Amino acid sequence: MRALVLLCLCVVAPVRATDRSCSDLRQFYTSKGFTLAGVPQNEISGEHLRMCPQGPTCCTSAMEQNLATLSTRETEALIREAGRSLQASYHALHRSFDTYFTELHSQSERALQEKLSPLGPLYSQNTRLFGDLYTDLRQYYRGSALNLDETLSDFWSRLLERTFKSSASSDVSLSEDYLDCVSKQQETLRPFGDVPRDMKTKVVRAFVTARSFVQGLIVSGEVVRKVSQVSLSLECVKALMKLVYCPHCRGMASITPCSNYCFNVMKGCLANQADLNSEWHNLIDTMIQVASSFSTEPSLDVVLSSIPSRIYEAVYYLKDNMESFTAKVYQTCGTPGESATGTPTVQDQRRKSSSLTASESKPSPTAGIRLEMQVSVLTTKLREMRQYWIELPVALCGKVSEGSSPDKCWNGISKGRYLPEVMGDGLASQINNPEVELDITKPDMTIRQQIMQLKIMSNRLKNALEGNDVDFQDASEDISGSGSGMCMSGQCTRSKPGLFAYPPNNKGAMGTATPPSRLSNILILLPLAVPLLQR
């Protein structure tokens, strides 16, 4: 009997001696923050595996689940990090343009006194009127629900009252009702000539496009933030585990996943995100059109810088034609109450307007160069963001399968070539994806909502290109409290300059040391370098 037992031990011992050690897997597992409780010392049978191929393994069911959760968490973190990188790019573009535009606005406002001081008391006694115009324009740009047409019409009506009153004889008594009647002649009698109509067209176009552009930057950044936070599906969790950590369970930690295998997994996991691509392209292309319109004559800097001189020109025109205008007002509003003389004489008008000289305001040559550079930077950076959603799977796989050999890589089962074809982009293209099982009839609703946001924003931008005022109430409600860091109040805390911040007089702002076509890939890939390399 004893001899039989010894014989059995002799037979069993050599078999156990051939079992591979799990020491490498145990070390890797603890490096990921897990305990060694329940971790095998040597390979065990793998019939219990549900995500990895069954066969000799160092992973228990609990380990498989823990590593699956880890691979999902790491991948979602990489997606969010890539999203934050793109958000930072949008934030920098917003800060750059906002700084540029508000400087133009402030310079124009500062030029008021120089341009309008020759008007004498008409300017000095009505500084509030002119200041209110700039305040209203600033608030409109910041997102206020002002009607720009009405705001400008009201300004000209009030200016007409003040100009008519200042030109009238001191003996003429003008009641508030009478001045109100005078102001209503603004549209019919055109006392300021063509200036109000021409200036309104140009100012509305400039401010509508500027406001819609910064809103487009904000909405785009918010779409990226929300989509980057969408959780991965259960089927994707399984596929990522099989891609990233099953090689460790099979004792093939040194083998890198095949590139095409990784592409199919990531394209399946990010299929809904890729469906943003069409509307994303549409929005980017429309924003580029809007940015390009800033330099279309009359350019943005010319429109803003010329506001004071256009106001001066309008007042000059009225004063030069005050006699005929007054006669027409008397026909419509009646003769105002007089204590003595009455209608201002021609001599009075000539005397009051003789000191006025027409003035032309043009921005400096450097201002034009800066606008060209601003538009160039905006359009270049926007083009680099255009392929983000379909480049994201490629960027992720660039790290997961870095350095893989087509014939000696992890194909999901063993070391060898990956044979299935690579799927296309988007949910509909995943119907035959061999790695991620998806129901293409059930798209992710969060992402569908963001696709709608892109479409709405594109339509608003197209309306802005036509000079039509744009209502951003819905977009503002959607992005409120989002924490995007892109504020319109003008009171945000200024952070350090971002990737695309526009430094004054920086001749290197348009340098080509990094090819533009590759910059977007670099921005996406940089945040991905560390976590997956530590597998």
Short mmCIF file of C-alpha atoms in Angstrom, two decimals:
data_model
loop_
_atom_site.label_atom_id
_atom_site.label_comp_id
_atom_site.label_asym_id
_atom_site.label_seq_id
_atom_site.Cartn_x
_atom_site.Cartn_y
_atom_site.Cartn_z
CA MET A 1 0.00 0.00 0.00
CA ARG A 2 2.81 2.41 0.98
CA ALA A 3 4.55 1.67 -2.31
CA LEU A 4 1.40 2.51 -4.21
CA VAL A 5 1.13 5.89 -2.48
CA LEU A 6 4.75 6.70 -3.20
CA LEU A 7 4.20 5.78 -6.83
CA CYS A 8 1.22 8.14 -7.06
CA LEU A 9 3.22 10.99 -5.51
CA CYS A 10 5.98 10.42 -7.98
CA VAL A 11 3.53 10.73 -10.83
CA VAL A 12 1.78 13.88 -9.50
CA ALA A 13 4.86 15.80 -8.47
CA PRO A 14 6.32 16.24 -11.97
CA VAL A 15 2.96 17.59 -13.27
CA ARG A 16 2.77 20.32 -10.58
CA ALA A 17 6.39 21.16 -11.21
CA THR A 18 5.51 22.19 -14.77
CA ASP A 19 2.80 24.70 -13.67
CA ARG A 20 3.95 28.25 -14.46
CA SER A 21 4.47 30.64 -11.61
CA CYS A 22 2.14 33.64 -11.21
CA SER A 23 4.82 35.79 -9.58
CA ASP A 24 4.82 38.37 -12.40
CA LEU A 25 1.05 38.68 -12.32
CA ARG A 26 1.06 38.94 -8.51
CA GLN A 27 3.59 41.79 -8.67
CA PHE A 28 1.61 43.55 -11.41
CA TYR A 29 -1.68 43.06 -9.55
CA THR A 30 -0.37 44.65 -6.35
CA SER A 31 1.14 47.53 -8.37
CA LYS A 32 -2.42 48.35 -9.42
CA GLY A 33 -3.48 48.71 -5.79
CA PHE A 34 -5.03 45.29 -5.20
CA THR A 35 -4.21 42.84 -2.38
CA LEU A 36 -2.80 39.38 -2.92
CA ALA A 37 -5.65 37.70 -1.06
CA GLY A 38 -6.91 34.88 -3.27
CA VAL A 39 -4.29 35.42 -5.99
CA PRO A 40 -2.89 32.05 -7.18
CA GLN A 41 0.77 31.21 -6.74
CA ASN A 42 0.72 29.14 -9.93
CA GLU A 43 -1.51 28.90 -12.98
CA ILE A 44 -4.98 27.45 -12.51
CA SER A 45 -7.61 26.13 -14.90
CA GLY A 46 -9.48 28.97 -16.58
CA GLU A 47 -12.99 27.58 -17.06
CA HIS A 48 -14.29 30.26 -14.69
CA LEU A 49 -13.22 33.17 -16.92
CA ARG A 50 -16.04 35.18 -18.51
CA MET A 51 -14.15 37.94 -20.34
CA CYS A 52 -10.74 36.45 -21.08
CA PRO A 53 -10.23 33.36 -23.27
CA GLN A 54 -10.55 30.21 -21.18
CA GLY A 55 -7.37 28.29 -20.54
CA PRO A 56 -4.52 28.15 -18.03
CA THR A 57 -4.54 31.46 -16.15
CA CYS A 58 -3.30 33.33 -13.13
CA CYS A 59 -6.59 35.25 -12.71
CA THR A 60 -9.55 34.24 -10.59
CA SER A 61 -13.09 35.45 -11.33
CA ALA A 62 -12.70 38.21 -8.76
CA MET A 63 -9.40 39.31 -10.29
CA GLU A 64 -10.93 39.34 -13.75
CA GLN A 65 -13.74 41.59 -12.53
CA ASN A 66 -11.33 43.89 -10.66
CA LEU A 67 -9.11 44.30 -13.71
CA ALA A 68 -12.13 44.85 -15.95
CA THR A 69 -13.28 47.67 -13.67
CA LEU A 70 -9.75 49.07 -13.66
CA SER A 71 -9.40 49.02 -17.45
CA THR A 72 -12.72 50.84 -17.77
CA ARG A 73 -11.80 53.43 -15.18
CA GLU A 74 -8.43 54.07 -16.81
CA THR A 75 -9.92 54.36 -20.30
CA GLU A 76 -12.67 56.72 -19.13
CA ALA A 77 -10.01 58.81 -17.39
CA LEU A 78 -8.01 59.01 -20.61
CA ILE A 79 -11.11 60.06 -22.56
CA ARG A 80 -11.89 62.77 -19.99
CA GLU A 81 -8.27 63.94 -20.02
CA ALA A 82 -8.30 64.19 -23.81
CA GLY A 83 -11.57 66.12 -23.50
CA ARG A 84 -10.07 68.48 -20.94
CA SER A 85 -7.16 69.12 -23.28
CA LEU A 86 -9.58 70.07 -26.06
CA GLN A 87 -11.65 72.15 -23.64
CA ALA A 88 -8.50 74.00 -22.64
CA SER A 89 -7.86 74.73 -26.31
CA TYR A 90 -11.36 76.17 -26.71
CA HIS A 91 -10.94 78.15 -23.51
CA ALA A 92 -7.69 79.62 -24.81
CA LEU A 93 -9.30 80.58 -28.13
CA HIS A 94 -12.17 82.19 -26.27
CA ARG A 95 -9.83 84.12 -23.98
CA SER A 96 -7.71 85.25 -26.92
CA PHE A 97 -10.62 86.54 -28.99
CA ASP A 98 -12.45 88.00 -26.02
CA THR A 99 -9.35 89.95 -24.99
CA TYR A 100 -8.88 91.20 -28.54
CA PHE A 101 -12.51 92.25 -29.01
CA THR A 102 -12.88 93.96 -25.63
CA GLU A 103 -9.68 95.89 -26.28
CA LEU A 104 -11.10 97.11 -29.59
CA HIS A 105 -14.27 98.14 -27.80
CA SER A 106 -12.39 99.95 -25.03
CA GLN A 107 -10.12 101.76 -27.49
CA SER A 108 -13.16 102.98 -29.41
CA GLU A 109 -14.80 104.18 -26.21
CA ARG A 110 -11.64 105.99 -25.13
CA ALA A 111 -11.55 107.75 -28.52
CA LEU A 112 -14.98 109.29 -27.87
CA GLN A 113 -13.74 112.40 -26.11
CA GLU A 114 -11.11 113.15 -28.73
CA LYS A 115 -13.55 112.70 -31.62
CA LEU A 116 -16.61 114.36 -30.09
CA SER A 117 -15.12 117.16 -27.99
CA PRO A 118 -15.38 119.60 -30.97
CA LEU A 119 -19.15 119.30 -30.50
CA GLY A 120 -18.75 121.41 -27.38
CA PRO A 121 -21.67 121.33 -24.90
CA LEU A 122 -23.50 118.79 -27.03
CA TYR A 123 -20.83 116.30 -26.02
CA SER A 124 -19.82 117.55 -22.58
CA GLN A 125 -23.44 117.76 -21.38
CA ASN A 126 -24.38 114.38 -22.82
CA THR A 127 -21.46 112.12 -21.99
CA ARG A 128 -23.90 109.75 -20.28
CA LEU A 129 -25.77 109.27 -23.55
CA PHE A 130 -22.63 108.27 -25.44
CA GLY A 131 -21.33 106.16 -22.56
CA ASP A 132 -24.62 104.28 -22.37
CA LEU A 133 -24.27 103.30 -26.02
CA TYR A 134 -20.95 101.59 -25.34
CA THR A 135 -22.30 99.99 -22.18
CA ASP A 136 -25.23 98.55 -24.11
CA LEU A 137 -22.94 97.27 -26.85
CA ARG A 138 -20.68 95.64 -24.27
CA GLN A 139 -23.61 94.00 -22.49
CA TYR A 140 -24.97 92.72 -25.78
CA TYR A 141 -21.63 91.11 -26.63
CA ARG A 142 -21.56 89.56 -23.16
CA GLY A 143 -24.88 87.84 -23.84
CA SER A 144 -27.49 90.31 -22.60
CA ALA A 145 -30.97 89.97 -24.11
CA LEU A 146 -30.83 93.43 -25.67
CA ASN A 147 -32.32 94.05 -29.08
CA LEU A 148 -29.45 95.67 -30.90
CA ASP A 149 -31.61 97.32 -33.58
CA GLU A 150 -33.82 98.93 -30.94
CA THR A 151 -30.82 99.96 -28.86
CA LEU A 152 -29.21 101.80 -31.76
CA SER A 153 -32.50 103.36 -32.87
CA ASP A 154 -33.11 104.62 -29.36
CA PHE A 155 -29.62 106.12 -29.25
CA TRP A 156 -30.17 108.09 -32.46
CA SER A 157 -33.58 109.28 -31.29
CA ARG A 158 -32.15 110.55 -28.02
CA LEU A 159 -29.21 112.15 -29.82
CA LEU A 160 -31.63 113.89 -32.18
CA GLU A 161 -33.50 115.39 -29.23
CA ARG A 162 -30.28 116.67 -27.65
CA THR A 163 -28.89 118.03 -30.92
CA PHE A 164 -32.12 119.79 -31.85
CA LYS A 165 -32.40 121.27 -28.39
CA SER A 166 -28.78 122.48 -28.34
CA SER A 167 -29.21 124.12 -31.75
CA ALA A 168 -32.44 125.90 -30.90
CA SER A 169 -32.47 129.52 -29.83
CA SER A 170 -32.39 130.03 -26.09
CA ASP A 171 -35.66 131.94 -26.43
CA VAL A 172 -37.47 128.86 -27.79
CA SER A 173 -39.27 126.73 -25.18
CA LEU A 174 -39.15 123.02 -26.05
CA SER A 175 -41.34 120.75 -23.92
CA GLU A 176 -40.68 117.06 -23.35
CA ASP A 177 -43.67 116.19 -25.54
CA TYR A 178 -42.36 118.38 -28.32
CA LEU A 179 -38.88 116.82 -28.13
CA ASP A 180 -40.51 113.41 -28.19
CA CYS A 181 -42.25 114.41 -31.42
CA VAL A 182 -38.90 115.59 -32.81
CA SER A 183 -37.22 112.28 -31.98
CA LYS A 184 -39.92 110.40 -33.86
CA GLN A 185 -38.84 112.15 -37.06
CA GLN A 186 -35.59 110.18 -36.99
CA GLU A 187 -36.79 107.51 -39.40
CA THR A 188 -38.90 109.64 -41.74
CA LEU A 189 -36.80 112.81 -42.11
CA ARG A 190 -33.37 111.13 -41.76
CA PRO A 191 -31.84 114.15 -40.00
CA PHE A 192 -28.45 112.41 -39.67
CA GLY A 193 -28.32 111.40 -43.32
CA ASP A 194 -27.32 107.83 -44.12
CA VAL A 195 -25.04 107.44 -41.12
CA PRO A 196 -27.50 105.76 -38.69
CA ARG A 197 -28.64 103.21 -41.23
CA ASP A 198 -25.13 102.48 -42.49
CA MET A 199 -23.64 102.39 -39.01
CA LYS A 200 -26.42 100.14 -37.72
CA THR A 201 -25.84 97.60 -40.49
CA LYS A 202 -22.12 97.43 -39.79
CA VAL A 203 -22.28 97.54 -35.99
CA VAL A 204 -25.02 94.92 -35.81
CA ARG A 205 -23.06 92.63 -38.13
CA ALA A 206 -19.87 93.10 -36.11
CA PHE A 207 -21.44 92.50 -32.70
CA VAL A 208 -23.77 89.71 -33.79
CA THR A 209 -20.92 87.74 -35.36
CA ALA A 210 -18.56 88.43 -32.44
CA ARG A 211 -21.13 87.33 -29.88
CA SER A 212 -22.16 84.25 -31.85
CA PHE A 213 -18.51 83.28 -32.31
CA VAL A 214 -17.68 83.29 -28.60
CA GLN A 215 -20.92 81.44 -27.92
CA GLY A 216 -19.87 78.86 -30.49
CA LEU A 217 -16.57 78.38 -28.64
CA ILE A 218 -18.40 77.98 -25.33
CA VAL A 219 -20.98 75.53 -26.66
CA SER A 220 -18.29 73.45 -28.39
CA GLY A 221 -16.29 73.20 -25.18
CA GLU A 222 -19.40 72.20 -23.24
CA VAL A 223 -20.27 69.49 -25.75
CA VAL A 224 -16.77 68.06 -25.33
CA ARG A 225 -17.09 68.14 -21.54
CA LYS A 226 -20.46 66.41 -21.44
CA VAL A 227 -19.64 63.77 -24.05
CA SER A 228 -16.29 63.00 -22.40
CA GLN A 229 -18.13 62.12 -19.19
CA VAL A 230 -20.45 59.53 -20.76
CA SER A 231 -19.89 56.12 -19.14
CA LEU A 232 -18.77 53.18 -21.22
CA SER A 233 -21.24 50.35 -21.86
CA LEU A 234 -21.11 46.92 -20.20
CA GLU A 235 -20.10 45.32 -23.51
CA CYS A 236 -17.29 47.85 -23.83
CA VAL A 237 -16.13 46.98 -20.29
CA LYS A 238 -15.72 43.36 -21.33
CA ALA A 239 -13.96 44.28 -24.56
CA LEU A 240 -11.50 46.59 -22.80
CA MET A 241 -10.65 43.92 -20.24
CA LYS A 242 -9.96 41.43 -23.01
CA LEU A 243 -7.85 44.00 -24.87
CA VAL A 244 -5.81 45.44 -22.02
CA TYR A 245 -5.47 42.98 -19.14
CA CYS A 246 -6.31 39.48 -20.44
CA PRO A 247 -2.73 39.14 -21.77
CA HIS A 248 -1.55 39.50 -18.15
CA CYS A 249 -3.93 36.78 -17.01
CA ARG A 250 -2.55 34.50 -19.74
CA GLY A 251 1.08 35.18 -18.84
CA MET A 252 1.67 37.35 -21.94
CA ALA A 253 2.21 40.71 -20.27
CA SER A 254 5.02 41.65 -22.65
CA ILE A 255 2.84 41.22 -25.75
CA THR A 256 1.19 44.42 -27.06
CA PRO A 257 -2.36 44.33 -28.47
CA CYS A 258 -2.62 44.34 -32.26
CA SER A 259 -3.37 47.80 -33.68
CA ASN A 260 -6.39 46.72 -35.72
CA TYR A 261 -7.74 44.78 -32.77
CA CYS A 262 -7.50 47.91 -30.62
CA PHE A 263 -9.15 50.00 -33.36
CA ASN A 264 -12.18 47.73 -33.41
CA VAL A 265 -12.51 47.83 -29.63
CA MET A 266 -12.19 51.62 -29.41
CA LYS A 267 -14.39 52.28 -32.43
CA GLY A 268 -17.04 50.12 -30.82
CA CYS A 269 -16.69 51.74 -27.40
CA LEU A 270 -16.74 55.25 -28.91
CA ALA A 271 -19.28 54.59 -31.67
CA ASN A 272 -21.84 57.06 -30.28
CA GLN A 273 -19.17 59.71 -29.83
CA ALA A 274 -18.10 59.30 -33.46
CA ASP A 275 -21.67 60.14 -34.51
CA LEU A 276 -20.92 63.72 -33.43
CA ASN A 277 -18.54 63.97 -36.36
CA SER A 278 -20.94 65.29 -39.00
CA GLU A 279 -22.46 68.10 -36.93
CA TRP A 280 -19.08 68.79 -35.35
CA HIS A 281 -17.61 69.38 -38.82
CA ASN A 282 -20.57 71.58 -39.69
CA LEU A 283 -20.11 73.73 -36.60
CA ILE A 284 -16.34 74.03 -37.00
CA ASP A 285 -16.69 75.00 -40.67
CA THR A 286 -19.34 77.61 -39.84
CA MET A 287 -17.20 79.06 -37.05
CA ILE A 288 -14.31 79.33 -39.49
CA GLN A 289 -16.60 81.26 -41.85
CA VAL A 290 -17.59 83.59 -39.02
CA ALA A 291 -13.95 84.11 -38.01
CA SER A 292 -13.04 84.85 -41.62
CA SER A 293 -15.86 87.42 -41.81
CA PHE A 294 -14.11 89.52 -39.18
CA SER A 295 -11.57 90.65 -41.76
CA THR A 296 -14.15 91.20 -44.53
CA GLU A 297 -14.52 94.89 -45.41
CA PRO A 298 -15.46 96.75 -43.38
CA SER A 299 -13.38 94.71 -40.97
CA LEU A 300 -14.15 94.30 -37.29
CA ASP A 301 -11.48 96.74 -36.13
CA VAL A 302 -12.58 99.39 -38.64
CA VAL A 303 -16.23 99.17 -37.56
CA LEU A 304 -15.47 99.53 -33.85
CA SER A 305 -12.84 102.23 -34.20
CA SER A 306 -15.04 104.36 -36.46
CA ILE A 307 -18.08 104.59 -34.13
CA PRO A 308 -17.06 107.98 -32.58
CA SER A 309 -16.27 109.56 -35.94
CA ARG A 310 -19.50 108.27 -37.48
CA ILE A 311 -21.46 109.84 -34.63
CA TYR A 312 -19.59 113.08 -35.16
CA GLU A 313 -20.27 112.89 -38.91
CA ALA A 314 -23.98 112.41 -38.26
CA VAL A 315 -24.22 115.39 -35.91
CA TYR A 316 -22.21 117.50 -38.37
CA TYR A 317 -24.66 116.57 -41.13
CA LEU A 318 -27.67 117.56 -39.01
CA LYS A 319 -26.18 120.86 -37.90
CA ASP A 320 -25.31 121.70 -41.48
CA ASN A 321 -28.92 121.04 -42.52
CA MET A 322 -30.67 122.21 -39.38
CA GLU A 323 -32.68 124.97 -41.07
CA SER A 324 -34.45 122.67 -43.53
CA PHE A 325 -34.89 119.99 -40.87
CA THR A 326 -36.40 122.50 -38.43
CA ALA A 327 -38.85 123.67 -41.05
CA LYS A 328 -40.02 120.12 -41.64
CA VAL A 329 -40.31 119.51 -37.90
CA TYR A 330 -42.49 122.61 -37.56
CA GLN A 331 -44.73 121.24 -40.28
CA THR A 332 -45.12 117.96 -38.43
CA CYS A 333 -44.88 118.87 -34.75
CA GLY A 334 -46.04 122.46 -34.94
CA THR A 335 -44.25 125.60 -33.86
CA PRO A 336 -42.98 125.33 -30.28
CA GLY A 337 -43.92 127.90 -27.68
CA GLU A 338 -41.82 131.08 -28.04
CA SER A 339 -41.13 133.85 -25.62
CA ALA A 340 -39.51 136.07 -28.25
CA THR A 341 -37.99 135.27 -31.61
CA GLY A 342 -38.64 131.73 -32.77
CA THR A 343 -36.98 129.57 -35.38
CA PRO A 344 -33.20 129.63 -35.23
CA THR A 345 -31.82 131.70 -38.07
CA VAL A 346 -29.54 130.44 -40.83
CA GLN A 347 -26.81 132.65 -39.42
CA ASP A 348 -27.21 130.98 -36.03
CA GLN A 349 -26.81 127.59 -37.63
CA ARG A 350 -23.73 128.56 -39.60
CA ARG A 351 -22.23 130.17 -36.54
CA LYS A 352 -22.84 127.10 -34.42
CA SER A 353 -21.53 124.63 -36.97
CA SER A 354 -18.67 126.61 -38.46
CA SER A 355 -16.18 125.13 -36.00
CA LEU A 356 -17.01 121.56 -37.01
CA THR A 357 -14.78 119.70 -39.38
CA ALA A 358 -15.51 116.26 -40.80
CA SER A 359 -13.33 113.60 -39.23
CA GLU A 360 -12.30 110.18 -40.50
CA SER A 361 -11.19 107.46 -38.11
CA LYS A 362 -9.12 104.51 -39.19
CA PRO A 363 -7.35 101.93 -37.05
CA SER A 364 -3.57 101.91 -37.12
CA PRO A 365 -1.77 99.60 -39.57
CA THR A 366 -0.69 97.41 -36.65
CA ALA A 367 -4.35 96.94 -35.70
CA GLY A 368 -5.04 95.49 -39.14
CA ILE A 369 -2.06 93.14 -38.84
CA ARG A 370 -3.24 92.01 -35.44
CA LEU A 371 -6.71 91.27 -36.80
CA GLU A 372 -5.23 89.20 -39.63
CA MET A 373 -3.13 87.24 -37.14
CA GLN A 374 -6.11 86.78 -34.83
CA VAL A 375 -8.24 85.38 -37.67
CA SER A 376 -5.37 83.18 -38.85
CA VAL A 377 -4.83 81.69 -35.38
CA LEU A 378 -8.56 81.10 -34.88
CA THR A 379 -9.08 79.36 -38.21
CA THR A 380 -5.90 77.28 -37.91
CA LYS A 381 -6.72 76.01 -34.43
CA LEU A 382 -10.34 75.30 -35.32
CA ARG A 383 -9.26 73.22 -38.31
CA GLU A 384 -6.98 71.20 -36.03
CA MET A 385 -9.99 70.32 -33.85
CA ARG A 386 -12.14 69.22 -36.78
CA GLN A 387 -11.27 65.50 -36.69
CA TYR A 388 -11.31 65.10 -32.91
CA TRP A 389 -14.12 62.54 -32.57
CA ILE A 390 -12.84 60.14 -35.20
CA GLU A 391 -9.19 60.65 -34.19
CA LEU A 392 -9.92 59.83 -30.54
CA PRO A 393 -9.99 56.01 -30.96
CA VAL A 394 -6.81 56.20 -33.03
CA ALA A 395 -5.15 58.36 -30.38
CA LEU A 396 -6.09 55.95 -27.59
CA CYS A 397 -4.80 52.97 -29.55
CA GLY A 398 -1.60 54.82 -30.31
CA LYS A 399 -0.66 54.16 -26.70
CA VAL A 400 -2.41 50.85 -26.04
CA SER A 401 -0.82 49.13 -29.02
CA GLU A 402 2.33 51.19 -29.32
CA GLY A 403 5.17 49.25 -30.91
CA SER A 404 3.04 46.19 -31.70
CA SER A 405 4.18 43.79 -34.43
CA PRO A 406 1.48 42.76 -36.94
CA ASP A 407 2.45 39.08 -36.61
CA LYS A 408 3.43 38.94 -32.93
CA CYS A 409 0.75 40.88 -31.08
CA TRP A 410 -2.16 40.05 -28.76
CA ASN A 411 -5.16 39.37 -31.00
CA GLY A 412 -7.62 38.70 -28.18
CA ILE A 413 -6.94 34.97 -28.08
CA SER A 414 -3.22 34.44 -28.38
CA LYS A 415 -0.02 35.82 -29.82
CA GLY A 416 -0.41 36.21 -33.58
CA ARG A 417 -1.96 38.25 -36.41
CA TYR A 418 -5.38 39.94 -36.06
CA LEU A 419 -7.47 38.96 -39.08
CA PRO A 420 -10.88 40.74 -38.86
CA GLU A 421 -11.29 43.96 -40.84
CA VAL A 422 -11.40 47.32 -39.08
CA MET A 423 -14.87 48.77 -38.68
CA GLY A 424 -15.88 52.25 -39.85
CA ASP A 425 -16.75 55.18 -37.59
CA GLY A 426 -20.11 55.68 -35.93
CA LEU A 427 -22.82 53.51 -34.43
CA ALA A 428 -24.27 52.22 -37.71
CA SER A 429 -20.86 50.93 -38.79
CA GLN A 430 -20.55 48.64 -35.75
CA ILE A 431 -23.25 46.15 -36.76
CA ASN A 432 -20.57 43.53 -37.53
CA ASN A 433 -17.95 44.59 -34.98
CA PRO A 434 -16.36 41.33 -33.78
CA GLU A 435 -15.14 42.83 -30.50
CA VAL A 436 -17.96 44.98 -29.10
CA GLU A 437 -21.58 43.89 -29.33
CA LEU A 438 -23.79 46.96 -29.82
CA ASP A 439 -27.48 47.53 -30.41
CA ILE A 440 -27.29 50.11 -33.18
CA THR A 441 -31.01 50.89 -32.74
CA LYS A 442 -30.39 52.33 -29.26
CA PRO A 443 -28.09 55.36 -29.46
CA ASP A 444 -26.86 57.11 -26.33
CA MET A 445 -29.38 59.85 -25.55
CA THR A 446 -26.89 62.17 -23.84
CA ILE A 447 -24.77 62.22 -26.96
CA ARG A 448 -27.84 62.68 -29.18
CA GLN A 449 -28.74 65.76 -27.13
CA GLN A 450 -25.27 67.16 -27.70
CA ILE A 451 -25.56 66.52 -31.44
CA MET A 452 -28.71 68.65 -31.33
CA GLN A 453 -26.81 71.39 -29.45
CA LEU A 454 -24.21 71.43 -32.21
CA LYS A 455 -26.91 71.69 -34.86
CA ILE A 456 -28.68 74.55 -33.06
CA MET A 457 -25.42 76.44 -32.63
CA SER A 458 -24.52 75.98 -36.30
CA ASN A 459 -27.87 77.45 -37.35
CA ARG A 460 -27.37 80.44 -35.06
CA LEU A 461 -23.94 81.07 -36.50
CA LYS A 462 -25.30 80.89 -40.04
CA ASN A 463 -27.97 83.44 -39.10
CA ALA A 464 -25.25 85.65 -37.63
CA LEU A 465 -23.35 85.50 -40.91
CA GLU A 466 -26.44 86.98 -42.54
CA GLY A 467 -26.43 89.80 -39.99
CA ASN A 468 -29.50 88.46 -38.19
CA ASP A 469 -29.68 88.98 -34.45
CA VAL A 470 -29.33 85.71 -32.56
CA ASP A 471 -31.14 84.64 -29.40
CA PHE A 472 -28.85 82.61 -27.17
CA GLN A 473 -31.27 82.06 -24.31
CA ASP A 474 -31.57 78.31 -24.84
CA ALA A 475 -27.82 77.81 -25.20
CA SER A 476 -27.19 79.93 -22.12
CA GLU A 477 -29.61 77.83 -20.07
CA ASP A 478 -28.00 74.65 -21.29
CA ILE A 479 -24.47 75.68 -20.35
CA SER A 480 -25.24 77.57 -17.15
CA GLY A 481 -23.47 76.28 -14.09
CA SER A 482 -21.39 73.94 -16.17
CA GLY A 483 -18.06 74.94 -14.74
CA SER A 484 -16.54 75.27 -18.17
CA GLY A 485 -14.50 78.27 -17.13
CA MET A 486 -15.67 80.22 -20.19
CA CYS A 487 -17.57 83.10 -18.64
CA MET A 488 -19.31 85.95 -20.39
CA SER A 489 -19.60 88.26 -17.41
CA GLY A 490 -16.13 89.66 -17.86
CA GLN A 491 -15.33 88.86 -14.23
CA CYS A 492 -13.75 85.43 -14.57
CA THR A 493 -10.48 84.83 -12.80
CA ARG A 494 -7.71 85.03 -15.34
CA SER A 495 -5.64 81.86 -15.45
CA LYS A 496 -2.25 81.48 -17.04
CA PRO A 497 -2.19 81.89 -20.83
CA GLY A 498 -3.56 78.82 -22.58
CA LEU A 499 -2.28 76.95 -25.58
CA PHE A 500 -3.68 79.43 -28.05
CA ALA A 501 -3.55 82.66 -26.07
CA TYR A 502 -2.65 85.60 -28.27
CA PRO A 503 0.40 87.42 -26.89
CA PRO A 504 0.65 91.06 -28.04
CA ASN A 505 3.32 91.66 -30.68
CA ASN A 506 4.26 87.98 -30.68
CA LYS A 507 5.75 87.41 -34.10
CA GLY A 508 5.92 83.71 -33.35
CA ALA A 509 2.19 83.35 -32.89
CA MET A 510 1.91 81.82 -36.33
CA GLY A 511 5.13 79.83 -36.28
CA THR A 512 5.26 76.49 -38.04
CA ALA A 513 7.69 74.56 -35.88
CA THR A 514 4.94 71.97 -35.31
CA PRO A 515 2.98 71.09 -38.47
CA PRO A 516 -0.66 72.12 -37.93
CA SER A 517 -1.96 68.81 -39.25
CA ARG A 518 -0.18 66.99 -36.44
CA LEU A 519 -0.82 69.40 -33.58
CA SER A 520 -4.28 68.07 -32.74
CA ASN A 521 -2.89 64.54 -32.46
CA ILE A 522 -0.14 65.75 -30.17
CA LEU A 523 -2.64 67.56 -27.94
CA ILE A 524 -4.74 64.42 -27.65
CA LEU A 525 -1.88 61.96 -27.24
CA LEU A 526 0.11 63.76 -24.57
CA PRO A 527 -2.34 63.12 -21.71
CA LEU A 528 -2.55 59.44 -22.68
CA ALA A 529 1.13 58.62 -22.30
CA VAL A 530 1.46 57.58 -18.65
CA PRO A 531 -1.49 55.44 -17.44
CA LEU A 532 -1.54 52.74 -20.08
CA LEU A 533 2.23 52.47 -20.23
CA GLN A 534 2.08 51.41 -16.58
CA ARG A 535 0.02 48.31 -17.38
#
